Amino acid sequence: MSISFKDKVAIVTGAGGGLGREYALELARRGARVVVNDLGGSRDGTGHSDMALQVVEEIEKAGGEAVSNGASVTEYDQMEKMVADAKQKWGGVHILINNAGVLRDKTFAKMEPEDFEFVVKVHLLGSAYASKACWETMREQSYGRILMTASSTGLFGNFGQANYGAAKLGLVGLAKTLQLEGAKYNIKVNSLAPVAGTRMTEDLFPEEAFKLFDPVNVVPAALYLVSEDAPSNAIVGAGAGGYHSAWVEMNEAVWLPEGERTVEGFAANWAKISEESNLHAPQSGAEQSGAILQAMQKVTGTG
Ligand code: NAD
């Protein structure tokens, strides 16, 4: 089975280096026309350069089609213009990989509010802005594939990355609602938690791990998740050559009779309430109240 992106127009944000560059190169190799977006800043988001242009040159040399875009994902009007330009040139936008990112790691005690705001702005608002800029076009086309770049930090936490973790789990929340709203328009939205040796991780990974986690190994997961037959609402982890899924799950609700609905009653039942068994991954928020009502029915036989 060969997976083609012929006749598809793809935008990859933050594609001037690291993972985004690999996604852009492979999408173009497989026939997509690619908007290579990158403002070309440093790892902490300061400065500008022509990183995107260099990737476009690489794609063109290999016989592919691409344009560079130096806009910041934090500027909604620039995202709208990026989409309008792509539509004018190629007639549509089918794929968006929200990949642009920055780091400003510090313990929460030392983190300045500006560092928190900036990191949330680039990752969460930047992805929301780029997605919003594509949304109407994808609805009109009845075709859209959006990938959010989450992170193990968002899913599971990581010391020194409160700003980044908040933004990254926020992206999963964004994906979960967009996939519901996009379903009837054939818009599929997934989240990816990559692990890769890039400039973002160069001083965090030991040298051997840096080599092992070559970003090319993330490409299969990312491209599958934006392909024609992509699933929707998946959370996938990828790195080195290992691939897995993750879920947001809940256990079965414990129904407390009226007399036990006290702080003490809750405490007495905590072991049961927090038991990691009979887990279920709801497909929408409404399933939470459904599960609670089911627990009530089981105990009271009513509802
Ligand atoms: P990277 O620093 O090489 O890539 C990020 C790119 O985003 C850079 O080229 C940067 O110039 C660009 N960028 C930053 N701010 C931008 C803005 N406002 N507008 C447009 N472009 C902007 O790092 P990477 O490791 O390739 O990271 C890619 C994505 O993967 C990021 O979202 C990152 O958080 C995520 N991620 C990476 C890892 C990893 O192990 N490398 C782990 C989890 C998540």
mmCIF file of C-alpha atoms and ligand atoms in Angstrom:
data_model
loop_
_atom_site.group_PDB
_atom_site.id
_atom_site.type_symbol
_atom_site.label_atom_id
_atom_site.label_comp_id
_atom_site.label_asym_id
_atom_site.label_seq_id
_atom_site.Cartn_x
_atom_site.Cartn_y
_atom_site.Cartn_z
ATOM 1 C CA MET A 1 0.000 0.000 0.000
ATOM 2 C CA SER A 2 1.500 3.328 -0.935
ATOM 3 C CA ILE A 3 0.217 6.510 0.637
ATOM 4 C CA SER A 4 0.137 9.494 -1.686
ATOM 5 C CA PHE A 5 -0.454 13.178 -1.049
ATOM 6 C CA LYS A 6 -0.864 14.047 -4.714
ATOM 7 C CA ASP A 7 -3.287 16.949 -5.285
ATOM 8 C CA LYS A 8 -3.153 17.865 -1.617
ATOM 9 C CA VAL A 9 -2.048 21.248 -0.317
ATOM 10 C CA ALA A 10 -0.354 21.055 3.067
ATOM 11 C CA ILE A 11 0.741 23.720 5.532
ATOM 12 C CA VAL A 12 3.414 22.780 8.038
ATOM 13 C CA THR A 13 4.101 25.423 10.674
ATOM 14 C CA GLY A 14 7.581 25.684 12.143
ATOM 15 C CA ALA A 15 8.939 23.679 9.209
ATOM 16 C CA GLY A 16 12.256 25.489 8.842
ATOM 17 C CA GLY A 17 14.093 22.825 10.869
ATOM 18 C CA GLY A 18 13.675 19.807 13.136
ATOM 19 C CA LEU A 19 10.513 17.726 12.832
ATOM 20 C CA GLY A 20 8.590 20.202 10.679
ATOM 21 C CA ARG A 21 11.277 20.157 8.011
ATOM 22 C CA GLU A 22 11.121 16.352 7.840
ATOM 23 C CA TYR A 23 7.318 16.435 7.536
ATOM 24 C CA ALA A 24 7.491 19.046 4.761
ATOM 25 C CA LEU A 25 10.156 17.138 2.795
ATOM 26 C CA GLU A 26 8.250 13.847 2.945
ATOM 27 C CA LEU A 27 4.878 15.411 2.138
ATOM 28 C CA ALA A 28 6.455 17.016 -0.928
ATOM 29 C CA ARG A 29 8.180 13.740 -1.930
ATOM 30 C CA ARG A 30 4.760 12.126 -1.864
ATOM 31 C CA GLY A 31 3.212 14.739 -4.119
ATOM 32 C CA ALA A 32 1.804 17.412 -1.798
ATOM 33 C CA ARG A 33 2.269 21.097 -2.476
ATOM 34 C CA VAL A 34 3.669 22.447 0.746
ATOM 35 C CA VAL A 35 3.580 25.784 2.522
ATOM 36 C CA VAL A 36 6.727 25.787 4.638
ATOM 37 C CA ASN A 37 5.974 28.193 7.464
ATOM 38 C CA ASP A 38 8.659 29.316 9.894
ATOM 39 C CA LEU A 39 9.546 32.671 11.307
ATOM 40 C CA GLY A 40 13.054 31.359 11.832
ATOM 41 C CA GLY A 41 13.586 32.413 15.425
ATOM 42 C CA SER A 42 15.818 30.908 18.087
ATOM 43 C CA ARG A 43 14.666 28.138 20.397
ATOM 44 C CA ASP A 44 13.151 30.634 22.842
ATOM 45 C CA GLY A 45 11.258 32.371 20.061
ATOM 46 C CA THR A 46 13.427 35.455 19.588
ATOM 47 C CA GLY A 47 14.803 36.666 16.236
ATOM 48 C CA HIS A 48 14.014 35.883 12.587
ATOM 49 C CA SER A 49 15.774 34.123 9.702
ATOM 50 C CA ASP A 50 15.056 32.549 6.306
ATOM 51 C CA MET A 51 14.947 28.920 7.528
ATOM 52 C CA ALA A 52 11.692 28.286 5.653
ATOM 53 C CA LEU A 53 13.207 29.416 2.373
ATOM 54 C CA GLN A 54 16.047 26.903 2.694
ATOM 55 C CA VAL A 55 13.573 24.036 3.071
ATOM 56 C CA VAL A 56 11.635 25.247 0.037
ATOM 57 C CA GLU A 57 14.884 25.210 -1.955
ATOM 58 C CA GLU A 58 15.537 21.628 -0.828
ATOM 59 C CA ILE A 59 12.034 20.576 -1.886
ATOM 60 C CA GLU A 60 12.341 22.284 -5.252
ATOM 61 C CA LYS A 61 15.743 20.735 -5.904
ATOM 62 C CA ALA A 62 14.175 17.331 -5.339
ATOM 63 C CA GLY A 63 11.463 18.176 -7.892
ATOM 64 C CA GLY A 64 8.690 19.070 -5.432
ATOM 65 C CA GLU A 65 6.485 22.137 -5.070
ATOM 66 C CA ALA A 66 6.624 24.426 -2.072
ATOM 67 C CA VAL A 67 6.397 28.050 -0.974
ATOM 68 C CA SER A 68 7.923 29.637 2.079
ATOM 69 C CA ASN A 69 6.001 31.657 4.612
ATOM 70 C CA GLY A 70 7.779 33.595 7.323
ATOM 71 C CA ALA A 71 4.714 34.505 9.380
ATOM 72 C CA SER A 72 4.398 33.985 13.095
ATOM 73 C CA VAL A 73 1.642 31.597 14.123
ATOM 74 C CA THR A 74 0.850 34.010 16.944
ATOM 75 C CA GLU A 75 -0.628 36.539 14.477
ATOM 76 C CA TYR A 76 -4.098 35.512 13.378
ATOM 77 C CA ASP A 77 -4.250 37.918 10.432
ATOM 78 C CA GLN A 78 -0.945 36.490 9.141
ATOM 79 C CA MET A 79 -2.351 32.968 9.394
ATOM 80 C CA GLU A 80 -5.415 34.068 7.435
ATOM 81 C CA LYS A 81 -3.154 35.562 4.772
ATOM 82 C CA MET A 82 -1.038 32.398 4.621
ATOM 83 C CA VAL A 83 -4.162 30.332 3.929
ATOM 84 C CA ALA A 84 -5.539 32.855 1.421
ATOM 85 C CA ASP A 85 -2.207 32.877 -0.465
ATOM 86 C CA ALA A 86 -2.096 29.065 -0.576
ATOM 87 C CA LYS A 87 -5.683 28.938 -1.849
ATOM 88 C CA GLN A 88 -4.956 31.515 -4.490
ATOM 89 C CA LYS A 89 -1.890 29.621 -5.674
ATOM 90 C CA TRP A 90 -3.111 26.055 -5.394
ATOM 91 C CA GLY A 91 -6.882 26.215 -4.944
ATOM 92 C CA GLY A 92 -7.303 24.818 -1.426
ATOM 93 C CA VAL A 93 -5.742 23.721 1.840
ATOM 94 C CA HIS A 94 -6.204 20.088 2.821
ATOM 95 C CA ILE A 95 -3.630 19.432 5.514
ATOM 96 C CA LEU A 96 -2.378 21.476 8.438
ATOM 97 C CA ILE A 97 0.394 20.249 10.695
ATOM 98 C CA ASN A 98 0.598 22.523 13.715
ATOM 99 C CA ASN A 99 4.213 22.013 14.631
ATOM 100 C CA ALA A 100 5.726 25.440 15.446
ATOM 101 C CA GLY A 101 7.061 25.600 18.949
ATOM 102 C CA VAL A 102 9.367 27.289 21.429
ATOM 103 C CA LEU A 103 10.741 26.479 24.854
ATOM 104 C CA ARG A 104 11.229 28.669 27.906
ATOM 105 C CA ASP A 105 11.929 26.058 30.559
ATOM 106 C CA LYS A 106 12.169 27.052 34.230
ATOM 107 C CA THR A 107 10.704 25.729 37.418
ATOM 108 C CA PHE A 108 7.327 27.279 38.142
ATOM 109 C CA ALA A 109 8.864 29.130 41.092
ATOM 110 C CA LYS A 110 11.216 30.964 38.742
ATOM 111 C CA MET A 111 8.945 31.261 35.701
ATOM 112 C CA GLU A 112 7.941 34.810 34.841
ATOM 113 C CA PRO A 113 4.323 35.332 33.740
ATOM 114 C CA GLU A 114 5.630 36.535 30.311
ATOM 115 C CA ASP A 115 7.398 33.183 29.780
ATOM 116 C CA PHE A 116 4.202 31.357 30.614
ATOM 117 C CA GLU A 117 2.120 33.537 28.337
ATOM 118 C CA PHE A 118 4.559 33.413 25.428
ATOM 119 C CA VAL A 119 4.885 29.627 25.361
ATOM 120 C CA VAL A 120 1.108 29.162 25.618
ATOM 121 C CA LYS A 121 0.664 31.753 22.891
ATOM 122 C CA VAL A 122 2.983 30.080 20.378
ATOM 123 C CA HIS A 123 1.850 26.490 20.930
ATOM 124 C CA LEU A 124 -1.809 26.730 21.896
ATOM 125 C CA LEU A 125 -3.005 29.996 20.380
ATOM 126 C CA GLY A 126 -0.697 29.582 17.377
ATOM 127 C CA SER A 127 -2.244 26.176 16.596
ATOM 128 C CA ALA A 128 -5.755 27.485 17.233
ATOM 129 C CA TYR A 129 -5.146 30.476 14.920
ATOM 130 C CA ALA A 130 -3.685 28.389 12.092
ATOM 131 C CA SER A 131 -6.506 25.836 12.454
ATOM 132 C CA LYS A 132 -9.161 28.553 12.528
ATOM 133 C CA ALA A 133 -7.646 30.147 9.429
ATOM 134 C CA CYS A 134 -8.026 26.801 7.564
ATOM 135 C CA TRP A 135 -11.324 25.723 9.091
ATOM 136 C CA GLU A 136 -13.846 27.332 6.738
ATOM 137 C CA THR A 137 -11.890 26.185 3.688
ATOM 138 C CA MET A 138 -11.753 22.625 4.995
ATOM 139 C CA ARG A 139 -15.495 22.675 5.710
ATOM 140 C CA GLU A 140 -16.260 24.002 2.230
ATOM 141 C CA GLN A 141 -14.040 21.348 0.642
ATOM 142 C CA SER A 142 -15.457 18.588 2.874
ATOM 143 C CA TYR A 143 -11.871 17.583 3.445
ATOM 144 C CA GLY A 144 -9.411 18.477 6.137
ATOM 145 C CA ARG A 145 -6.655 16.840 8.135
ATOM 146 C CA ILE A 146 -5.225 18.669 11.135
ATOM 147 C CA LEU A 147 -2.448 17.441 13.373
ATOM 148 C CA MET A 148 -1.718 19.032 16.744
ATOM 149 C CA THR A 149 1.739 18.571 18.165
ATOM 150 C CA ALA A 150 1.269 17.607 21.778
ATOM 151 C CA SER A 151 4.020 16.298 24.015
ATOM 152 C CA SER A 152 4.673 13.815 26.784
ATOM 153 C CA THR A 153 4.985 16.904 28.985
ATOM 154 C CA GLY A 154 1.382 17.821 28.264
ATOM 155 C CA LEU A 155 0.116 14.284 28.688
ATOM 156 C CA PHE A 156 2.158 13.267 31.710
ATOM 157 C CA GLY A 157 4.061 16.327 33.041
ATOM 158 C CA ASN A 158 7.736 17.209 33.147
ATOM 159 C CA PHE A 159 9.825 19.101 35.671
ATOM 160 C CA GLY A 160 10.536 22.679 34.574
ATOM 161 C CA GLN A 161 7.938 22.832 31.811
ATOM 162 C CA ALA A 162 4.732 24.138 33.395
ATOM 163 C CA ASN A 163 4.119 26.628 30.567
ATOM 164 C CA TYR A 164 4.850 24.076 27.852
ATOM 165 C CA GLY A 165 2.829 21.298 29.505
ATOM 166 C CA ALA A 166 -0.206 23.548 29.934
ATOM 167 C CA ALA A 167 -0.082 24.495 26.255
ATOM 168 C CA LYS A 168 0.504 20.943 25.051
ATOM 169 C CA LEU A 169 -2.390 19.359 26.921
ATOM 170 C CA GLY A 170 -4.495 22.316 25.801
ATOM 171 C CA LEU A 171 -3.801 21.223 22.242
ATOM 172 C CA VAL A 172 -5.220 17.770 22.933
ATOM 173 C CA GLY A 173 -8.359 19.443 24.283
ATOM 174 C CA LEU A 174 -8.539 21.576 21.154
ATOM 175 C CA ALA A 175 -8.128 18.507 18.934
ATOM 176 C CA LYS A 176 -10.843 16.621 20.805
ATOM 177 C CA THR A 177 -13.446 19.312 20.191
ATOM 178 C CA LEU A 178 -12.373 20.104 16.618
ATOM 179 C CA GLN A 179 -12.619 16.439 15.649
ATOM 180 C CA LEU A 180 -16.218 16.408 16.907
ATOM 181 C CA GLU A 181 -17.147 19.625 15.104
ATOM 182 C CA GLY A 182 -15.268 18.597 11.951
ATOM 183 C CA ALA A 183 -16.584 15.033 11.674
ATOM 184 C CA LYS A 184 -19.502 15.767 9.351
ATOM 185 C CA TYR A 185 -17.203 17.750 7.037
ATOM 186 C CA ASN A 186 -14.656 14.950 6.745
ATOM 187 C CA ILE A 187 -12.197 16.922 8.856
ATOM 188 C CA LYS A 188 -10.058 14.623 10.980
ATOM 189 C CA VAL A 189 -8.022 15.952 13.858
ATOM 190 C CA ASN A 190 -5.333 14.050 15.750
ATOM 191 C CA SER A 191 -2.586 14.724 18.269
ATOM 192 C CA LEU A 192 1.016 13.589 18.144
ATOM 193 C CA ALA A 193 3.500 13.428 20.993
ATOM 194 C CA PRO A 194 6.896 13.118 19.283
ATOM 195 C CA VAL A 195 10.292 12.371 20.759
ATOM 196 C CA ALA A 196 13.128 13.566 18.557
ATOM 197 C CA GLY A 197 16.696 14.803 18.633
ATOM 198 C CA THR A 198 16.327 18.394 17.387
ATOM 199 C CA ARG A 199 17.618 21.748 18.512
ATOM 200 C CA MET A 200 14.749 21.723 21.013
ATOM 201 C CA THR A 201 16.200 18.686 22.775
ATOM 202 C CA GLU A 202 19.907 18.949 21.941
ATOM 203 C CA ASP A 203 20.999 19.890 25.455
ATOM 204 C CA LEU A 204 18.375 17.686 27.111
ATOM 205 C CA PHE A 205 19.228 14.339 25.476
ATOM 206 C CA PRO A 206 22.534 12.522 25.975
ATOM 207 C CA GLU A 207 24.479 12.274 22.661
ATOM 208 C CA GLU A 208 23.555 8.634 22.011
ATOM 209 C CA ALA A 209 19.847 9.257 22.582
ATOM 210 C CA PHE A 210 20.010 12.324 20.348
ATOM 211 C CA LYS A 211 21.202 10.145 17.463
ATOM 212 C CA LEU A 212 18.757 7.334 18.233
ATOM 213 C CA PHE A 213 15.798 9.693 18.215
ATOM 214 C CA ASP A 214 16.340 10.832 14.640
ATOM 215 C CA PRO A 215 13.329 13.007 13.691
ATOM 216 C CA VAL A 216 12.803 11.019 10.460
ATOM 217 C CA ASN A 217 11.351 8.247 12.592
ATOM 218 C CA VAL A 218 8.451 10.474 13.640
ATOM 219 C CA VAL A 219 7.459 11.134 10.017
ATOM 220 C CA PRO A 220 5.513 7.863 9.440
ATOM 221 C CA ALA A 221 3.182 8.603 12.351
ATOM 222 C CA ALA A 222 2.707 12.276 11.477
ATOM 223 C CA LEU A 223 1.988 11.610 7.809
ATOM 224 C CA TYR A 224 -0.361 8.715 8.483
ATOM 225 C CA LEU A 225 -2.336 10.956 10.843
ATOM 226 C CA VAL A 226 -2.894 13.516 8.044
ATOM 227 C CA SER A 227 -3.444 10.996 5.250
ATOM 228 C CA GLU A 228 -6.703 10.237 3.438
ATOM 229 C CA ASP A 229 -7.427 7.204 5.657
ATOM 230 C CA ALA A 230 -6.332 8.846 8.900
ATOM 231 C CA PRO A 231 -8.232 8.062 12.076
ATOM 232 C CA SER A 232 -9.654 10.981 14.057
ATOM 233 C CA ASN A 233 -9.269 11.806 17.760
ATOM 234 C CA ALA A 234 -6.125 9.685 18.126
ATOM 235 C CA ILE A 235 -3.275 10.605 20.451
ATOM 236 C CA VAL A 236 -0.127 8.972 19.152
ATOM 237 C CA GLY A 237 3.399 8.877 20.515
ATOM 238 C CA ALA A 238 6.384 8.382 18.191
ATOM 239 C CA GLY A 239 10.150 8.378 18.560
ATOM 240 C CA ALA A 240 13.246 6.471 17.475
ATOM 241 C CA GLY A 241 11.221 3.619 15.940
ATOM 242 C CA GLY A 242 8.642 3.068 18.674
ATOM 243 C CA TYR A 243 5.014 4.059 18.210
ATOM 244 C CA HIS A 244 2.120 3.954 20.687
ATOM 245 C CA SER A 245 -1.280 5.411 21.460
ATOM 246 C CA ALA A 246 -2.463 7.270 24.525
ATOM 247 C CA TRP A 247 -5.959 8.000 25.799
ATOM 248 C CA VAL A 248 -7.776 10.267 28.202
ATOM 249 C CA GLU A 249 -9.679 7.741 30.260
ATOM 250 C CA MET A 250 -12.009 7.481 33.215
ATOM 251 C CA ASN A 251 -12.862 4.599 35.482
ATOM 252 C CA GLU A 252 -16.404 3.578 36.406
ATOM 253 C CA ALA A 253 -18.126 6.169 38.566
ATOM 254 C CA VAL A 254 -18.758 5.229 42.192
ATOM 255 C CA TRP A 255 -22.277 6.194 43.224
ATOM 256 C CA LEU A 256 -22.420 7.448 46.799
ATOM 257 C CA PRO A 257 -25.801 7.332 48.540
ATOM 258 C CA GLU A 258 -27.014 10.695 49.831
ATOM 259 C CA GLY A 259 -25.831 10.202 53.411
ATOM 260 C CA GLU A 260 -22.278 9.419 52.210
ATOM 261 C CA ARG A 261 -21.925 12.543 50.044
ATOM 262 C CA THR A 262 -19.771 14.302 52.578
ATOM 263 C CA VAL A 263 -16.058 15.076 52.551
ATOM 264 C CA GLU A 264 -15.610 12.135 54.930
ATOM 265 C CA GLY A 265 -17.721 9.874 52.738
ATOM 266 C CA PHE A 266 -15.641 10.808 49.718
ATOM 267 C CA ALA A 267 -12.442 10.160 51.694
ATOM 268 C CA ALA A 268 -13.716 6.773 52.823
ATOM 269 C CA ASN A 269 -14.396 5.820 49.195
ATOM 270 C CA TRP A 270 -11.227 7.322 47.741
ATOM 271 C CA ALA A 271 -9.546 3.948 47.159
ATOM 272 C CA LYS A 272 -12.491 2.850 44.987
ATOM 273 C CA ILE A 273 -12.906 6.227 43.261
ATOM 274 C CA SER A 274 -9.228 6.302 42.289
ATOM 275 C CA GLU A 275 -8.951 2.636 41.278
ATOM 276 C CA GLU A 276 -7.147 2.239 37.961
ATOM 277 C CA SER A 277 -9.418 -0.449 36.568
ATOM 278 C CA ASN A 278 -12.319 -0.752 34.102
ATOM 279 C CA LEU A 279 -10.955 2.247 32.246
ATOM 280 C CA HIS A 280 -12.868 3.743 29.362
ATOM 281 C CA ALA A 281 -11.921 6.544 26.936
ATOM 282 C CA PRO A 282 -15.033 8.677 26.333
ATOM 283 C CA GLN A 283 -15.455 9.989 22.796
ATOM 284 C CA SER A 284 -17.019 13.242 23.985
ATOM 285 C CA GLY A 285 -17.562 15.142 27.209
ATOM 286 C CA ALA A 286 -21.215 14.091 27.328
ATOM 287 C CA GLU A 287 -20.092 10.545 28.070
ATOM 288 C CA GLN A 288 -18.891 11.634 31.504
ATOM 289 C CA SER A 289 -22.396 12.537 32.699
ATOM 290 C CA GLY A 290 -23.684 9.410 30.940
ATOM 291 C CA ALA A 291 -21.250 7.268 32.923
ATOM 292 C CA ILE A 292 -22.296 8.940 36.171
ATOM 293 C CA LEU A 293 -25.972 8.270 35.427
ATOM 294 C CA GLN A 294 -25.153 4.649 34.637
ATOM 295 C CA ALA A 295 -23.505 4.283 38.027
ATOM 296 C CA MET A 296 -26.620 5.707 39.646
ATOM 297 C CA GLN A 297 -28.842 3.313 37.717
ATOM 298 C CA LYS A 298 -26.712 0.369 38.758
ATOM 299 C CA VAL A 299 -27.091 1.246 42.440
ATOM 300 C CA THR A 300 -30.598 2.665 42.587
ATOM 301 C CA GLY A 301 -32.221 0.975 39.604
ATOM 302 C CA THR A 302 -33.622 4.388 38.570
ATOM 303 C CA GLY A 303 -32.748 7.153 36.123
HETATM 304 P P1 NAD B 1 12.516 22.954 16.514
HETATM 305 O O1 NAD B 1 12.914 24.054 17.422
HETATM 306 O O2 NAD B 1 13.521 22.422 15.571
HETATM 307 O O3 NAD B 1 11.222 23.348 15.664
HETATM 308 C C1 NAD B 1 10.288 24.323 16.027
HETATM 309 C C2 NAD B 1 10.179 25.302 14.883
HETATM 310 O O4 NAD B 1 9.108 26.225 15.146
HETATM 311 C C3 NAD B 1 11.456 26.151 14.722
HETATM 312 O O5 NAD B 1 11.961 26.018 13.417
HETATM 313 C C4 NAD B 1 10.987 27.567 15.013
HETATM 314 O O6 NAD B 1 11.653 28.569 14.256
HETATM 315 C C5 NAD B 1 9.504 27.492 14.685
HETATM 316 N N1 NAD B 1 8.719 28.536 15.340
HETATM 317 C C6 NAD B 1 8.826 28.958 16.621
HETATM 318 N N2 NAD B 1 7.958 29.950 16.865
HETATM 319 C C7 NAD B 1 7.265 30.149 15.726
HETATM 320 C C8 NAD B 1 6.219 31.035 15.371
HETATM 321 N N3 NAD B 1 5.717 31.902 16.249
HETATM 322 N N4 NAD B 1 5.735 30.987 14.110
HETATM 323 C C9 NAD B 1 6.250 30.115 13.198
HETATM 324 N N5 NAD B 1 7.257 29.262 13.493
HETATM 325 C C10 NAD B 1 7.755 29.275 14.740
HETATM 326 O O7 NAD B 1 11.991 21.779 17.449
HETATM 327 P P2 NAD B 1 11.268 20.387 17.123
HETATM 328 O O8 NAD B 1 11.751 19.429 18.134
HETATM 329 O O9 NAD B 1 11.341 20.047 15.705
HETATM 330 O O10 NAD B 1 9.755 20.736 17.535
HETATM 331 C C11 NAD B 1 8.642 20.629 16.676
HETATM 332 C C12 NAD B 1 7.391 20.471 17.519
HETATM 333 O O11 NAD B 1 7.440 19.227 18.212
HETATM 334 C C13 NAD B 1 7.216 21.543 18.592
HETATM 335 O O12 NAD B 1 5.857 21.885 18.702
HETATM 336 C C14 NAD B 1 7.683 20.842 19.849
HETATM 337 O O13 NAD B 1 7.132 21.404 21.002
HETATM 338 C C15 NAD B 1 7.189 19.446 19.588
HETATM 339 N N6 NAD B 1 7.834 18.414 20.373
HETATM 340 C C16 NAD B 1 9.121 18.069 20.145
HETATM 341 C C17 NAD B 1 9.701 17.057 20.925
HETATM 342 C C18 NAD B 1 11.095 16.594 20.689
HETATM 343 O O14 NAD B 1 11.500 15.608 21.339
HETATM 344 N N7 NAD B 1 11.853 17.222 19.803
HETATM 345 C C19 NAD B 1 8.953 16.447 21.956
HETATM 346 C C20 NAD B 1 7.640 16.818 22.148
HETATM 347 C C21 NAD B 1 7.077 17.802 21.350
#
